[in-house]
XYZ file of C-alpha atoms in Angstrom:
642
model
C -6.987 -11.011 10.695
C -9.293 -8.076 11.330
C -8.514 -4.510 10.410
C -9.549 -3.062 13.769
C -8.944 -4.211 17.325
C -6.609 -7.047 16.311
C -5.033 -8.835 19.252
C -1.303 -9.527 19.367
C -0.598 -13.112 18.371
C 1.526 -15.106 20.842
C 3.076 -18.527 20.256
C 5.527 -20.529 22.373
C 8.396 -22.668 21.163
C 10.373 -25.080 23.348
C 13.843 -25.827 22.084
C 15.321 -29.354 22.240
C 18.140 -30.357 24.588
C 21.617 -29.604 23.263
C 24.319 -32.250 22.935
C 26.289 -30.954 25.936
C 23.095 -30.950 28.014
C 22.377 -34.537 27.054
C 25.905 -35.547 28.020
C 25.503 -33.801 31.373
C 22.185 -35.618 31.990
C 20.350 -32.347 32.531
C 16.907 -32.674 34.037
C 13.738 -31.860 32.127
C 10.841 -32.690 34.422
C 8.995 -29.408 34.968
C 7.418 -28.687 31.579
C 4.381 -30.498 30.233
C 3.319 -29.610 26.666
C -0.176 -30.317 25.330
C -0.179 -29.670 21.589
C -3.871 -30.502 21.149
C -5.001 -27.924 23.725
C -2.171 -25.492 22.837
C -1.109 -25.245 26.451
C 1.993 -25.545 28.638
C 2.000 -26.592 32.275
C 4.935 -25.810 34.582
C 5.582 -27.621 37.860
C 7.182 -25.805 40.793
C 9.337 -27.279 43.590
C 6.244 -27.564 45.765
C 4.663 -29.541 42.900
C 2.216 -26.747 42.181
C 1.002 -26.527 38.606
C 0.505 -23.422 36.514
C -1.122 -23.755 33.114
C -0.745 -21.319 30.180
C -2.696 -21.281 26.904
C -1.543 -19.582 23.691
C -2.392 -19.345 20.005
C 0.080 -22.104 19.167
C 2.564 -24.240 21.109
C 5.549 -25.986 19.491
C 7.529 -28.712 21.186
C 11.167 -29.820 20.800
C 10.464 -31.782 17.598
C 9.218 -28.791 15.609
C 11.343 -28.043 12.533
C 11.909 -24.627 10.992
C 9.735 -25.459 7.998
C 6.893 -26.752 10.164
C 7.105 -23.662 12.358
C 6.833 -21.354 9.340
C 3.850 -23.211 7.922
C 1.941 -23.388 11.217
C 2.403 -19.668 11.902
C 0.620 -18.901 8.601
C 2.973 -16.048 7.852
C 1.792 -15.969 4.231
C -1.368 -14.186 5.367
C 0.679 -11.682 7.348
C 2.869 -10.950 4.324
C -0.238 -10.331 2.195
C -1.378 -7.775 4.747
C 1.986 -6.032 4.485
C 1.692 -5.848 0.693
C -1.811 -4.400 1.088
C -0.345 -1.491 3.071
C -0.419 -2.602 6.726
C 2.537 -2.586 9.138
C 3.594 -5.839 10.810
C 6.157 -6.941 13.411
C 7.516 -10.345 14.418
C 9.800 -10.541 17.439
C 11.355 -13.350 19.473
C 11.338 -13.040 23.271
C 12.804 -15.193 26.022
C 15.811 -15.847 28.280
C 19.316 -16.281 26.958
C 19.979 -19.688 25.453
C 16.306 -20.389 24.674
C 16.691 -20.474 20.857
C 15.530 -16.999 19.775
C 18.376 -16.348 17.343
C 18.085 -19.841 15.889
C 14.355 -19.327 15.354
C 14.855 -16.010 13.563
C 18.144 -16.692 11.697
C 18.787 -20.439 11.668
C 22.547 -20.018 11.227
C 25.347 -21.654 13.155
C 28.424 -19.714 14.335
C 32.109 -20.533 14.133
C 34.730 -20.083 16.863
C 35.121 -16.371 16.016
C 31.342 -15.898 16.536
C 30.736 -15.266 12.823
C 27.624 -16.826 11.232
C 28.042 -19.856 8.992
C 25.574 -19.028 6.224
C 23.942 -22.052 4.627
C 20.811 -22.373 2.559
C 19.422 -25.566 4.033
C 16.439 -26.777 6.022
C 17.633 -24.963 9.148
C 16.982 -21.509 7.730
C 15.107 -19.330 10.175
C 12.013 -17.210 9.768
C 13.753 -14.110 8.410
C 15.192 -15.647 5.199
C 11.942 -17.517 4.556
C 9.816 -14.386 5.056
C 12.014 -12.357 2.701
C 11.700 -14.945 -0.067
C 7.940 -15.235 0.400
C 7.571 -11.449 0.363
C 9.117 -11.111 -3.077
C 7.122 -14.094 -4.347
C 3.925 -12.249 -3.397
C 5.196 -9.039 -5.014
C 5.667 -10.906 -8.301
C 1.983 -11.868 -8.226
C 0.871 -8.229 -8.038
C -0.700 -6.497 -11.081
C 1.680 -5.057 -13.639
C 0.519 -1.458 -13.127
C 1.702 -1.525 -9.482
C 5.444 -1.048 -8.993
C 6.985 -2.206 -5.696
C 10.238 -1.067 -4.109
C 11.633 -2.607 -0.915
C 14.016 -0.594 1.275
C 16.140 -2.542 3.753
C 17.570 -1.267 7.073
C 19.306 -3.255 9.801
C 20.214 -1.812 13.208
C 21.304 -3.102 16.586
C 20.776 -1.547 20.023
C 23.864 -2.155 22.145
C 24.203 -0.504 25.571
C 21.373 1.912 24.672
C 23.243 3.066 21.560
C 21.880 2.513 18.053
C 24.284 1.297 15.350
C 23.718 0.813 11.632
C 24.875 -2.726 10.830
C 24.831 -1.989 7.081
C 27.116 1.048 7.371
C 30.668 0.217 8.547
C 31.213 3.858 9.530
C 28.344 3.703 12.046
C 29.149 0.517 13.992
C 31.238 2.360 16.566
C 30.236 4.788 19.345
C 28.482 7.143 19.721
C 26.042 5.627 17.204
C 22.941 7.172 15.651
C 20.354 9.421 17.255
C 16.722 8.595 17.889
C 14.311 11.254 16.627
C 10.548 11.793 16.630
C 8.042 13.382 14.304
C 4.298 13.231 14.012
C 4.209 11.153 10.825
C 6.736 8.417 11.616
C 6.736 8.620 15.431
C 10.213 7.437 16.550
C 12.844 6.927 13.858
C 16.626 6.640 13.584
C 18.360 9.647 12.107
C 20.861 9.247 9.219
C 20.043 5.561 8.799
C 20.997 4.019 5.459
C 18.024 2.664 3.457
C 19.117 0.275 0.722
C 16.666 -0.213 -2.186
C 16.288 -3.900 -3.019
C 14.530 -5.473 -6.010
C 15.004 -9.153 -5.199
C 15.110 -11.474 -2.202
C 18.804 -12.181 -2.778
C 19.665 -8.491 -2.345
C 17.867 -8.308 0.995
C 19.405 -11.559 2.251
C 22.850 -10.358 1.137
C 22.460 -7.157 3.174
C 21.117 -9.165 6.081
C 24.056 -11.592 6.064
C 26.587 -8.752 5.897
C 24.886 -7.063 8.835
C 24.988 -10.263 10.892
C 28.777 -10.245 10.664
C 28.833 -6.817 12.323
C 26.491 -7.803 15.139
C 27.993 -8.239 18.616
C 27.909 -11.882 19.764
C 29.859 -13.531 22.582
C 29.930 -16.726 24.588
C 29.207 -17.435 28.245
C 28.216 -20.343 30.449
C 24.537 -20.293 29.449
C 24.998 -19.865 25.687
C 27.918 -20.457 23.352
C 26.727 -17.793 20.870
C 24.766 -15.223 22.841
C 23.476 -12.053 21.181
C 24.694 -9.029 23.131
C 22.358 -6.602 21.377
C 18.791 -6.256 20.125
C 18.645 -6.349 16.319
C 15.866 -4.958 14.108
C 15.646 -5.776 10.400
C 13.112 -3.421 8.769
C 11.683 -3.847 5.270
C 9.914 -0.695 4.071
C 7.633 -1.508 1.120
C 6.500 1.229 -1.241
C 3.856 0.483 -3.889
C 3.011 2.995 -6.635
C -0.026 2.551 -8.856
C 0.728 3.978 -12.316
C -2.981 4.125 -13.249
C -4.358 6.043 -10.275
C -1.117 7.636 -9.036
C -1.785 6.375 -5.498
C 1.037 5.326 -3.168
C 0.926 2.633 -0.485
C 3.626 2.302 2.172
C 4.122 -0.369 4.810
C 6.815 -1.656 7.147
C 7.736 -5.192 8.170
C 9.957 -5.421 11.273
C 11.762 -8.648 12.159
C 13.238 -8.386 15.651
C 15.669 -10.673 17.466
C 15.868 -9.578 21.104
C 18.774 -10.305 23.383
C 17.841 -12.663 26.198
C 17.471 -11.777 29.836
C 20.463 -12.973 31.842
C 21.364 -13.945 35.394
C 24.909 -13.616 36.661
C 24.598 -16.935 38.463
C 23.943 -18.687 35.145
C 26.180 -16.725 32.759
C 29.166 -16.074 35.060
C 29.791 -12.729 33.328
C 32.296 -10.284 34.764
C 33.622 -6.849 33.821
C 32.471 -5.598 30.431
C 30.234 -8.633 29.873
C 28.472 -7.895 33.174
C 27.775 -4.311 32.055
C 26.328 -5.691 28.816
C 24.012 -7.956 30.820
C 22.856 -5.017 32.938
C 21.976 -2.923 29.861
C 20.173 -5.882 28.243
C 18.098 -6.474 31.368
C 17.246 -2.750 31.616
C 15.786 -2.676 28.102
C 13.869 -5.916 28.660
C 12.557 -4.610 31.979
C 11.144 -1.562 30.186
C 9.591 -3.867 27.579
C 7.913 -5.867 30.354
C 6.614 -2.634 31.898
C 5.115 -1.614 28.556
C 3.462 -5.024 28.146
C 2.106 -4.982 31.709
C 0.738 -1.441 31.368
C -0.990 -2.135 28.062
C -2.399 -5.444 29.313
C -3.915 -3.790 32.405
C -5.563 -0.955 30.464
C -9.283 -1.213 29.931
C -11.312 0.088 27.014
C -11.245 3.883 26.919
C -8.839 4.110 29.850
C -5.863 6.458 29.511
C -2.616 5.446 31.162
C 1.049 6.356 30.831
C 3.006 3.779 28.847
C 6.797 4.121 29.373
C 7.848 3.789 25.732
C 10.494 6.535 26.062
C 12.337 4.807 28.905
C 14.218 2.655 26.407
C 15.229 3.002 22.770
C 14.020 -0.541 22.110
C 10.462 0.191 23.273
C 10.534 3.539 21.463
C 11.214 1.814 18.140
C 8.563 -0.838 18.927
C 5.904 1.722 19.903
C 3.729 1.103 16.828
C 4.245 -2.656 17.088
C 3.048 -3.099 20.682
C -0.201 -1.273 21.295
C 0.060 0.674 18.018
C -1.252 0.458 14.467
C 0.415 -2.710 13.152
C -0.071 -6.447 13.216
C 2.227 -8.135 15.723
C 3.369 -11.689 16.419
C 5.336 -12.603 19.556
C 7.359 -15.822 19.610
C 8.145 -16.751 23.217
C 11.088 -19.134 23.395
C 11.819 -21.235 26.489
C 14.459 -23.802 27.416
C 13.365 -27.247 28.667
C 15.897 -27.433 31.525
C 14.784 -27.406 35.137
C 17.467 -24.810 35.889
C 15.544 -22.344 33.649
C 12.370 -22.681 35.728
C 12.195 -19.066 36.941
C 13.123 -17.641 33.521
C 10.563 -19.820 31.768
C 7.866 -18.871 34.276
C 8.583 -15.152 33.762
C 8.590 -15.539 29.972
C 5.256 -17.367 29.920
C 3.723 -14.833 32.325
C 4.570 -11.854 30.137
C 3.590 -13.784 27.012
C 0.168 -14.318 28.589
C -0.093 -10.593 29.329
C 0.780 -9.829 25.699
C -2.304 -11.819 24.686
C -4.423 -9.077 26.294
C -2.910 -6.271 24.167
C -4.937 -5.142 21.188
C -3.554 -3.195 18.224
C -5.516 -1.233 15.621
C -3.879 -1.843 12.233
C -4.313 1.044 9.808
C -3.709 0.913 6.093
C -1.009 3.400 5.120
C -2.696 5.112 2.188
C -1.341 8.326 0.739
C -3.448 11.267 2.086
C -4.279 12.492 -1.413
C -5.421 9.039 -2.434
C -7.588 8.764 0.669
C -9.308 12.083 -0.083
C -9.931 11.071 -3.697
C -11.471 7.756 -2.616
C -13.723 9.471 -0.095
C -14.897 11.975 -2.707
C -15.571 9.215 -5.235
C -17.541 7.307 -2.632
C -19.597 10.397 -1.828
C -20.264 11.086 -5.520
C -21.409 7.500 -5.985
C -23.772 7.793 -3.020
C -25.225 11.083 -4.284
C -25.734 9.621 -7.758
C -27.635 6.664 -6.321
C -29.825 8.974 -4.238
C -30.481 11.175 -7.259
C -31.419 8.160 -9.388
C -33.809 6.931 -6.710
C -35.375 10.399 -6.399
C -35.898 10.565 -10.166
C -37.581 7.164 -10.133
C -39.903 8.233 -7.364
C -40.739 11.512 -9.081
C -41.494 9.819 -12.408
C -43.665 7.198 -10.729
C -45.613 9.780 -8.720
C -46.110 11.852 -11.861
C -47.681 8.858 -13.584
C -50.025 8.269 -10.640
C -51.630 11.713 -10.924
C -53.709 10.949 -14.047
C -54.707 7.389 -13.101
C -57.908 6.025 -11.636
C -58.043 5.492 -7.861
C -57.664 1.733 -8.202
C -54.629 2.060 -10.431
C -53.259 4.735 -8.109
C -53.528 2.343 -5.164
C -51.674 -0.374 -7.112
C -48.934 2.052 -8.106
C -48.595 3.227 -4.524
C -48.055 -0.375 -3.471
C -45.147 -0.529 -5.878
C -43.790 2.720 -4.480
C -43.912 1.285 -0.966
C -41.487 -1.445 -2.026
C -38.840 1.132 -2.864
C -36.197 2.082 -0.229
C -37.943 5.170 1.148
C -37.508 7.170 4.303
C -39.766 6.192 7.177
C -41.755 9.424 7.153
C -42.367 9.253 3.397
C -43.381 5.621 3.634
C -45.951 6.456 6.329
C -47.440 9.210 4.172
C -47.716 6.944 1.130
C -49.422 4.220 3.193
C -51.925 6.730 4.585
C -52.646 8.039 1.083
C -53.131 4.518 -0.276
C -55.498 3.616 2.553
C -57.519 6.762 1.873
C -57.707 5.969 -1.846
C -58.770 2.378 -1.181
C -61.475 3.508 1.240
C -62.978 5.846 -1.382
C -66.095 4.610 -3.330
C -65.246 3.867 -6.931
C -66.919 6.076 -9.578
C -67.266 5.269 -13.262
C -65.961 8.579 -14.456
C -62.886 10.555 -13.681
C -65.057 13.534 -12.754
C -66.820 11.614 -10.018
C -63.483 10.379 -8.671
C -62.227 13.919 -8.524
C -65.454 14.919 -6.760
C -64.887 12.176 -4.229
C -61.391 13.520 -3.567
C -62.934 16.820 -2.602
C -64.738 15.163 0.290
C -61.421 14.768 2.101
C -60.106 17.703 4.015
C -57.167 19.708 2.761
C -55.243 18.779 5.908
C -55.194 15.112 4.871
C -53.597 15.951 1.494
C -51.498 18.909 2.573
C -48.328 16.785 2.800
C -48.917 14.704 -0.324
C -50.789 16.302 -3.251
C -50.836 14.483 -6.571
C -51.041 17.350 -9.053
C -48.345 18.011 -11.657
C -48.067 21.662 -10.662
C -47.383 20.944 -6.998
C -45.049 18.082 -7.870
C -43.086 20.387 -10.167
C -42.937 23.015 -7.449
C -41.723 20.466 -4.887
C -39.207 19.121 -7.375
C -37.890 22.647 -7.908
C -37.641 23.145 -4.139
C -35.835 19.829 -3.758
C -33.302 20.702 -6.466
C -32.796 24.102 -4.853
C -32.265 22.494 -1.471
C -29.786 20.001 -2.957
C -27.840 22.863 -4.520
C -27.750 24.686 -1.198
C -26.549 21.557 0.541
C -23.835 21.039 -2.085
C -22.705 24.657 -1.704
C -22.642 24.290 2.072
C -20.716 21.036 1.699
C -18.210 22.779 -0.571
C -17.752 25.577 1.954
C -17.198 23.042 4.712
C -14.588 21.237 2.597
C -12.831 24.547 1.935
C -12.841 25.275 5.651
C -11.447 21.805 6.387
C -8.748 22.371 3.758
C -7.789 25.703 5.334
C -7.688 24.123 8.775
C -5.520 21.274 7.474
C -3.173 23.799 5.873
C -2.918 25.702 9.153
C -2.341 22.427 10.961
C 0.484 21.500 8.587
C 2.033 24.941 9.060
C 1.852 24.547 12.842
C 3.358 21.078 12.598
C 6.219 22.404 10.473
C 6.784 25.220 12.961
C 6.717 22.714 15.814
C 9.311 20.546 14.082
C 11.488 23.608 13.486
C 11.232 24.590 17.153
C 12.123 21.049 18.182
C 15.202 21.132 15.964
C 16.236 24.524 17.364
C 15.717 23.243 20.882
C 17.856 20.214 20.096
C 20.618 22.427 18.671
C 20.524 24.660 21.751
C 20.787 21.619 23.999
C 23.772 20.370 22.029
C 25.468 23.762 22.275
C 24.745 23.869 26.009
C 26.262 20.403 26.474
C 29.316 21.466 24.473
C 29.641 24.642 26.566
C 29.376 22.647 29.818
C 32.064 20.242 28.639
C 34.358 23.158 27.775
C 33.768 24.802 31.148
C 34.560 21.577 33.017
C 37.864 21.150 31.149
C 40.906 22.856 32.721
C 43.204 24.788 30.404
C 46.484 22.929 29.970
C 48.373 25.428 27.776
C 50.902 27.238 29.981
C 51.315 30.062 27.475
C 47.580 30.683 27.426
C 47.499 30.596 31.240
C 50.272 33.182 31.450
C 48.500 35.479 28.983
C 45.253 35.187 30.919
C 47.122 35.936 34.178
C 48.771 39.056 32.648
C 45.443 40.307 31.302
C 43.851 39.803 34.695
C 46.691 41.682 36.394
C 46.469 44.535 33.904
C 42.725 44.673 34.434
C 43.177 44.899 38.205
C 45.690 47.727 37.812
C 43.338 49.650 35.538
C 40.477 49.175 37.986
C 42.680 50.490 40.822
C 43.680 53.500 38.679
C 40.048 54.282 37.916
C 39.116 54.001 41.601
C 41.989 56.371 42.477
C 40.857 58.926 39.902
C 37.273 58.705 41.125
C 38.439 59.207 44.722
C 40.558 62.211 43.717
C 37.588 63.653 41.840
C 35.320 63.318 44.861
C 37.985 64.981 47.040
C 38.482 67.912 44.660
C 34.786 68.500 44.007
C 33.902 68.652 47.749
C 32.941 72.242 48.542
C 34.136 73.791 51.843
C 31.365 74.973 54.130
C 33.230 76.980 56.807
C 35.903 79.159 55.113
C 33.986 81.317 52.634
C 36.852 83.729 51.944
C 39.243 80.966 50.955
C 36.679 79.456 48.564
C 35.964 82.843 47.063
C 39.660 83.372 46.367
C 39.985 79.949 44.744
C 36.859 80.417 42.659
C 38.228 83.557 40.985
C 41.233 81.915 39.414
C 41.326 79.764 36.313
C 42.275 76.127 36.793
C 43.751 74.159 33.896
C 44.125 70.407 33.983
C 45.225 68.014 31.307
C 48.246 69.859 29.895
C 51.545 71.204 31.218
C 52.254 73.667 28.429
C 49.823 75.740 26.348
C 51.249 74.312 23.150
C 50.908 70.628 24.173
C 47.842 69.003 22.511
C 45.784 66.757 24.784
C 42.401 65.116 24.161
C 40.508 67.615 26.307
C 40.915 70.140 29.119
C 38.702 70.928 32.066
C 38.346 74.717 32.575
C 36.760 76.519 35.489
C 36.423 80.271 34.839
C 34.682 83.211 36.450
C 32.152 83.658 33.679
C 30.583 80.250 34.420
C 29.629 81.031 38.017
C 25.985 80.730 38.857
C 24.238 81.692 42.119
C 23.357 78.699 44.267
C 21.221 80.129 47.088
C 20.266 83.324 48.854
C 23.537 83.459 50.879
C 25.442 84.225 47.714
C 27.545 81.086 47.412
C 28.397 80.207 43.845
C 29.032 76.833 42.301
C 31.569 76.331 39.512
C 30.123 74.893 36.353
C 32.499 72.508 34.562
C 32.675 72.669 30.807
C 34.422 70.552 28.213
C 36.591 72.631 25.867
C 38.645 70.937 23.153
C 42.058 72.570 22.736
C 41.675 72.747 18.980
C 38.267 74.511 19.107
C 36.840 77.615 20.778
C 33.276 76.450 21.511
C 32.282 74.775 24.824
C 30.458 71.513 25.534
C 28.975 70.776 28.971
C 30.715 67.861 30.613
C 31.407 67.196 34.275
C 34.667 65.803 35.531
C 32.920 62.728 36.832
C 31.559 62.058 33.308
C 35.066 62.386 31.909
C 36.377 59.887 34.434
C 33.573 57.477 33.543
C 34.341 57.872 29.840
C 37.998 57.161 30.527
C 37.111 54.045 32.514
C 34.915 52.763 29.676
C 37.734 53.285 27.207
C 40.154 51.396 29.446
C 37.725 48.569 30.148
C 36.685 48.118 26.502
C 38.116 45.021 24.887
C 39.199 43.392 28.171
C 38.688 39.607 28.208
C 37.406 39.565 31.788
């Protein structure tokens, strides 16, 4: 398998006829299997043929052991141990042998699995045993830990089959984060150190899975089950951590009411199963129709099943699809649909990525860069030493040395310069003395030797410039790495803030749903209803009293416009409100006196100025009667429930 652009593997398995089907003389005339060409041909009623080709095709005689060996799952398990994710899922109509392929167990009358360790064991127990066999072969300095989870999706609710407290509604919630994509919240992860521990958890979870019987299948799975094995490998020498996930999925089969005869609750189960499988088909069709570089919406979020399989189908993991079909003629339409979508799945390409710890990845990249720089530095030193030796040689020896230099891995521009220099040296007439050779060099123009001068002084100067340039490049590289580190830190801070905002948004939505449910509920406590009714009545009376006082205030504060003499007589007397006797203490009194008159206009009309005078004090505070009424209304309204 490749590490980039790996296509989803698709195989087809045809189950044999059951004993009751043989007794009923069921027909099997529409499927033609060609094992050599790995193809299946289906005949329609009009005797039209449709041929499908896959990676492997298995007929009715295929045993569980032969199936496991032909699928070459050992290679897939090695990829998982190396740090890659992988998924194996069984797909097909109800009664086509998916559960038998994955589990291999029979079921009793109460729909509980009869667990036997025999030749009929399915793929899941065999894969678990092989996984731990490969772990034992790993080096001693690498420590492996396997975490097991087992969930089922029933009526779009997720239940933890390994936690008895979580196998009832409402189930667990599906969450999302940037690192893990979709995940199940509060899911138990059981650490396992042997194959027997994983198989024990798996068998206990099978007993909690929902299985029932109908006309098409005596032990039909009513839910989609996902067994996940999370592998964590820690290297004690380097401190690096590798993580990977192996998902083993047994899907519920698509159902038709005409075949199953379901009614009531069983019919609702069939509807929910078909909804999830319809979304899965949409995802497969969308991914199969996408071209390279084309962006398209893939409806992963429309179903919890496709959300959990997002990285398996069109994601970053290896994937194997086992399409199961029944050989009966009555399953013609179901088999045709299964083979059609299995063919589309062949067009989907995943990009498996090794799950290396980020720190380990950075360290490896830095080590690789250091190794590359060391090799370049060694090569530069070799070139410098060789060119230094050439300076004091005769032209013939210089030409031979330059030939050796040309064999070194040089840049194209440097190689061209060396070839030109060698051709110039070879074209020079040979002189017996070094002086004559140096004189011959002077015949060439300075422009010809401006780029490549063979004197120790210039070589030293160029070497110094090269070292200086390398230092500047290293400093610039360090600054860039620091900038990348700062940007990564800011990115992590933004991601943390985004997660916090998502959690707050989720909490607000939950509170809003709770508030809506409380509003929709009618109060049933008669005592509470009577108290609310009394408070409402008291509130209405207080509002009426306040309105009456405000009306009386407006009536009393209206100034007469016609009878000036009457108003002048009334304005010269003192009006006291709020107490009947001078000795009775009240909160406040409103006093209108002659000394507070102020001229209003040129006619000479005066307007009384209201003041607030506490009975226990002598000083005055400005306060209108309307303000006092408003204050009183606020006091009365304070603390009211409505």
